[in-house]
GROMACS .gro file of C-alpha atoms in nm:
model
  233
    1MET     CA    1  -1.698  -8.346  18.577
    2ALA     CA    2  -1.767  -8.721  18.569
    3TYR     CA    3  -1.890  -8.710  18.930
    4TRP     CA    4  -2.105  -8.404  18.866
    5ALA     CA    5  -2.293  -8.591  18.591
    6GLN     CA    6  -2.385  -8.858  18.850
    7TRP     CA    7  -2.470  -8.626  19.141
    8GLN     CA    8  -2.825  -8.765  19.171
    9SER     CA    9  -2.678  -9.108  19.251
   10PHE     CA   10  -2.474  -8.985  19.550
   11ILE     CA   11  -2.580  -8.952  19.911
   12VAL     CA   12  -2.399  -8.841  20.226
   13GLU     CA   13  -2.427  -9.079  20.517
   14ASP     CA   14  -2.211  -9.120  20.830
   15VAL     CA   15  -1.987  -8.837  20.709
   16CYS     CA   16  -1.906  -9.040  20.395
   17LEU     CA   17  -2.007  -9.003  20.033
   18TRP     CA   18  -2.183  -9.304  19.885
   19ARG     CA   19  -2.296  -9.391  19.537
   20ILE     CA   20  -2.627  -9.571  19.506
   21TRP     CA   21  -2.598  -9.847  19.249
   22HIS     CA   22  -2.925  -9.977  19.103
   23SER     CA   23  -2.986 -10.290  18.900
   24GLU     CA   24  -3.109 -10.239  18.545
   25ASP     CA   25  -3.468 -10.313  18.643
   26PHE     CA   26  -3.436 -10.120  18.973
   27SER     CA   27  -3.531 -10.435  19.164
   28TRP     CA   28  -3.240 -10.384  19.404
   29ALA     CA   29  -2.986 -10.123  19.503
   30LYS     CA   30  -2.663 -10.113  19.702
   31LYS     CA   31  -2.437  -9.847  19.847
   32LEU     CA   32  -2.077  -9.817  19.729
   33LEU     CA   33  -1.831  -9.603  19.921
   34LEU     CA   34  -1.672  -9.334  19.706
   35GLY     CA   35  -1.301  -9.401  19.742
   36PRO     CA   36  -1.110  -9.087  19.842
   37GLN     CA   37  -0.858  -9.006  19.571
   38ALA     CA   38  -0.577  -8.976  19.826
   39ARG     CA   39  -0.645  -9.326  19.959
   40THR     CA   40  -0.720  -9.530  19.645
   41SER     CA   41  -0.373  -9.691  19.647
   42GLU     CA   42  -0.419  -9.790  20.010
   43ILE     CA   43  -0.758  -9.944  19.932
   44ILE     CA   44  -0.626 -10.140  19.633
   45ARG     CA   45  -0.329 -10.264  19.837
   46GLU     CA   46  -0.563 -10.396  20.104
   47TYR     CA   47  -0.797 -10.567  19.857
   48HIS     CA   48  -0.521 -10.713  19.639
   49ASN     CA   49  -0.207 -10.756  19.851
   50GLY     CA   50  -0.375 -10.805  20.186
   51PRO     CA   51  -0.516 -11.125  20.338
   52ARG     CA   52  -0.859 -11.063  20.189
   53GLY     CA   53  -0.709 -11.015  19.843
   54GLY     CA   54  -0.468 -11.303  19.800
   55HIS     CA   55  -0.309 -11.147  19.490
   56LEU     CA   56  -0.598 -11.246  19.266
   57GLY     CA   57  -0.622 -11.132  18.904
   58ILE     CA   58  -0.795 -10.822  18.772
   59THR     CA   59  -1.137 -10.983  18.723
   60LYS     CA   60  -1.153 -11.145  19.067
   61THR     CA   61  -1.020 -10.837  19.242
   62MET     CA   62  -1.273 -10.617  19.065
   63GLU     CA   63  -1.554 -10.843  19.186
   64LYS     CA   64  -1.456 -10.753  19.542
   65PHE     CA   65  -1.440 -10.383  19.461
   66LYS     CA   66  -1.782 -10.382  19.295
   67GLU     CA   67  -1.932 -10.492  19.624
   68ASN     CA   68  -1.777 -10.212  19.829
   69PHE     CA   69  -1.622  -9.919  19.642
   70TYR     CA   70  -1.668  -9.685  19.352
   71TRP     CA   71  -1.464  -9.415  19.185
   72VAL     CA   72  -1.422  -9.302  18.825
   73GLY     CA   73  -1.159  -9.518  18.654
   74ILE     CA   74  -1.158  -9.780  18.929
   75LYS     CA   75  -1.096 -10.070  18.688
   76ASP     CA   76  -0.798  -9.896  18.529
   77SER     CA   77  -0.655  -9.821  18.873
   78VAL     CA   78  -0.686 -10.185  18.978
   79ALA     CA   79  -0.542 -10.314  18.648
   80VAL     CA   80  -0.235 -10.088  18.667
   81TRP     CA   81  -0.173 -10.188  19.029
   82ILE     CA   82  -0.192 -10.561  18.955
   83ARG     CA   83   0.026 -10.539  18.644
   84ASN     CA   84   0.293 -10.367  18.853
   85CYS     CA   85   0.264 -10.600  19.151
   86ASP     CA   86   0.611 -10.748  19.209
   87GLN     CA   87   0.486 -11.046  19.407
   88CYS     CA   88   0.241 -11.146  19.133
   89SER     CA   89   0.513 -11.122  18.867
   90LYS     CA   90   0.756 -11.333  19.069
   91SER     CA   91   0.508 -11.605  19.158
   92LYS     CA   92   0.347 -11.644  18.816
   93GLY     CA   93   0.663 -11.637  18.606
   94PRO     CA   94   0.655 -11.622  18.226
   95LYS     CA   95   0.333 -11.737  18.057
   96SER     CA   96   0.508 -11.931  17.782
   97LYS     CA   97   0.774 -12.193  17.832
   98PRO     CA   98   1.104 -12.134  17.653
   99ARG     CA   99   1.137 -12.339  17.340
  100GLY     CA  100   1.406 -12.600  17.329
  101ARG     CA  101   1.673 -12.587  17.064
  102LEU     CA  102   1.618 -12.789  16.749
  103GLN     CA  103   1.792 -13.124  16.773
  104GLN     CA  104   1.951 -13.312  16.485
  105TYR     CA  105   1.803 -13.655  16.419
  106ASN     CA  106   2.059 -13.928  16.354
  107ALA     CA  107   1.921 -14.239  16.183
  108GLY     CA  108   2.097 -14.563  16.273
  109VAL     CA  109   2.018 -14.782  15.972
  110PRO     CA  110   1.896 -14.738  15.612
  111LEU     CA  111   1.522 -14.677  15.570
  112GLU     CA  112   1.474 -14.623  15.943
  113ARG     CA  113   1.348 -14.270  15.889
  114ILE     CA  114   1.214 -14.129  15.564
  115ALA     CA  115   1.152 -13.765  15.479
  116MET     CA  116   0.856 -13.683  15.255
  117ASP     CA  117   0.776 -13.361  15.072
  118ILE     CA  118   0.609 -13.218  14.762
  119SER     CA  119   0.793 -13.007  14.506
  120GLY     CA  120   0.619 -12.797  14.242
  121PRO     CA  121   0.408 -12.699  14.065
  122PHE     CA  122   0.602 -12.731  13.740
  123LEU     CA  123   0.490 -12.712  13.380
  124SER     CA  124   0.238 -12.987  13.318
  125SER     CA  125   0.374 -13.294  13.139
  126ASN     CA  126   0.194 -13.484  12.864
  127ALA     CA  127   0.050 -13.711  13.137
  128GLY     CA  128  -0.075 -13.415  13.339
  129ASN     CA  129   0.191 -13.436  13.610
  130LYS     CA  130   0.273 -13.100  13.769
  131TYR     CA  131   0.430 -13.204  14.101
  132VAL     CA  132   0.682 -13.453  14.230
  133LEU     CA  133   0.664 -13.652  14.552
  134VAL     CA  134   1.007 -13.653  14.715
  135LEU     CA  135   1.116 -13.934  14.949
  136ILE     CA  136   1.462 -13.930  15.111
  137ASP     CA  137   1.630 -14.180  15.342
  138TYR     CA  138   1.780 -13.997  15.641
  139PHE     CA  139   2.062 -14.248  15.687
  140SER     CA  140   2.201 -14.276  15.334
  141ARG     CA  141   2.054 -13.955  15.184
  142TRP     CA  142   1.930 -14.175  14.899
  143SER     CA  143   1.626 -14.020  14.733
  144LYS     CA  144   1.340 -14.110  14.503
  145VAL     CA  145   1.105 -13.873  14.322
  146TYR     CA  146   0.769 -13.965  14.174
  147PRO     CA  147   0.571 -13.745  13.931
  148ILE     CA  148   0.213 -13.681  14.045
  149THR     CA  149  -0.080 -13.491  13.900
  150ASP     CA  150  -0.190 -13.320  14.221
  151GLN     CA  151  -0.117 -13.285  14.592
  152GLU     CA  152  -0.427 -13.463  14.720
  153ALA     CA  153  -0.384 -13.701  15.012
  154ASN     CA  154  -0.529 -13.990  14.809
  155THR     CA  155  -0.271 -13.943  14.536
  156ILE     CA  156   0.021 -13.919  14.776
  157ALA     CA  157  -0.089 -14.222  14.979
  158LYS     CA  158  -0.136 -14.433  14.665
  159VAL     CA  159   0.207 -14.345  14.523
  160PHE     CA  160   0.375 -14.400  14.859
  161VAL     CA  161   0.224 -14.747  14.905
  162ASN     CA  162   0.244 -14.868  14.543
  163ASN     CA  163   0.588 -14.732  14.460
  164TRP     CA  164   0.778 -14.721  14.788
  165VAL     CA  165   0.629 -14.962  15.041
  166THR     CA  166   0.586 -15.248  14.792
  167ARG     CA  167   0.947 -15.212  14.671
  168PHE     CA  168   1.149 -15.104  14.974
  169GLY     CA  169   0.930 -15.187  15.272
  170THR     CA  170   0.790 -14.965  15.545
  171PRO     CA  171   1.007 -14.717  15.734
  172ILE     CA  172   0.995 -14.698  16.111
  173GLU     CA  173   0.933 -14.326  16.094
  174LEU     CA  174   0.797 -14.094  15.826
  175HIS     CA  175   0.870 -13.723  15.859
  176SER     CA  176   0.698 -13.438  15.673
  177ASP     CA  177   0.584 -13.079  15.711
  178GLN     CA  178   0.239 -12.989  15.845
  179SER     CA  179   0.060 -12.965  15.511
  180ARG     CA  180  -0.300 -13.081  15.521
  181ASN     CA  181  -0.236 -13.364  15.276
  182PHE     CA  182   0.027 -13.518  15.505
  183GLU     CA  183  -0.186 -13.463  15.816
  184SER     CA  184  -0.510 -13.591  15.661
  185SER     CA  185  -0.707 -13.879  15.806
  186ILE     CA  186  -0.631 -14.088  15.497
  187PHE     CA  187  -0.258 -14.055  15.540
  188GLN     CA  188  -0.282 -14.111  15.914
  189GLU     CA  189  -0.472 -14.432  15.844
  190VAL     CA  190  -0.202 -14.551  15.602
  191CYS     CA  191   0.063 -14.495  15.869
  192GLN     CA  192  -0.149 -14.680  16.123
  193ILE     CA  193  -0.201 -14.980  15.893
  194PHE     CA  194   0.172 -15.013  15.824
  195ASP     CA  195   0.271 -14.927  16.183
  196ILE     CA  196   0.467 -14.618  16.077
  197ASN     CA  197   0.541 -14.347  16.331
  198LYS     CA  198   0.435 -14.019  16.164
  199THR     CA  199   0.627 -13.708  16.271
  200ARG     CA  200   0.612 -13.350  16.146
  201THR     CA  201   0.812 -13.031  16.141
  202THR     CA  202   0.783 -12.761  16.402
  203PRO     CA  203   0.540 -12.481  16.301
  204LEU     CA  204   0.716 -12.194  16.119
  205HIS     CA  205   1.045 -12.387  16.129
  206PRO     CA  206   1.090 -12.559  15.790
  207GLN     CA  207   1.459 -12.594  15.875
  208SER     CA  208   1.361 -12.884  16.101
  209ASP     CA  209   1.310 -13.075  15.774
  210GLY     CA  210   1.630 -12.942  15.620
  211ILE     CA  211   1.714 -13.258  15.426
  212ASP     CA  212   1.402 -13.218  15.212
  213GLU     CA  213   1.436 -12.842  15.180
  214ARG     CA  214   1.791 -12.871  15.044
  215PHE     CA  215   1.702 -13.149  14.803
  216ASN     CA  216   1.399 -12.958  14.672
  217ARG     CA  217   1.613 -12.654  14.595
  218THR     CA  218   1.858 -12.870  14.403
  219LEU     CA  219   1.578 -13.051  14.220
  220GLN     CA  220   1.402 -12.730  14.119
  221GLU     CA  221   1.725 -12.573  13.993
  222HIS     CA  222   1.791 -12.882  13.782
  223LEU     CA  223   1.438 -12.900  13.641
  224ARG     CA  224   1.442 -12.532  13.544
  225LYS     CA  225   1.737 -12.607  13.318
  226VAL     CA  226   1.596 -12.914  13.145
  227ILE     CA  227   1.219 -12.866  13.141
  228ASP     CA  228   1.046 -12.734  12.828
  229ASP     CA  229   0.696 -12.645  12.715
  230ASN     CA  230   0.630 -12.995  12.582
  231GLN     CA  231   0.775 -13.191  12.872
  232GLN     CA  232   0.758 -13.570  12.859
  233ASP     CA  233   0.730 -13.790  13.169
   0.00000   0.00000   0.00000
């Protein structure tokens, strides 16, 4: 039925059936051989697996076909053939590299590596604080929490410098999740000024920052028990 609708575009020449393909403005035309249904697999094999094909992808292989052949569903035929081509599958291999297993980080000295995270929001205190900035030393598991009014990068950077760096010094490495406040240009600049190596968790794997995650759960459970509607700082 599909061929019958195009019968005006076909001609018989040299005992073969050809389809005349015109450009949109009819400025040029070319003849495409109508591929016999019984030989389409043979044709695709020659133009994909053979020397002239070189096991190219669907788009490149179709470019060759558009210059020589036509049949209804030709693109689907080519796509199915290439997807099932054993040689292509073996040579290309998997598209994505296997992910390595998460490795445990072992700090060698105190304050070598610090974990940073935000916990909250909680009920607002009389000073307007609704969050806490959590900082934990990987080596000793010693932690400090600082109440903050918001999660903005400016606020976090100021508290980190004024309350941690000025008292305890700069860590070699600072680890956090991929929140925008920790990845902001302001925070990156702070790390650059103090020569701190900034690292971050793997996407969708918060367990790679397990030390903070565990502490936050403990902190939140504790605060739920002691916090009230008129909380003081």
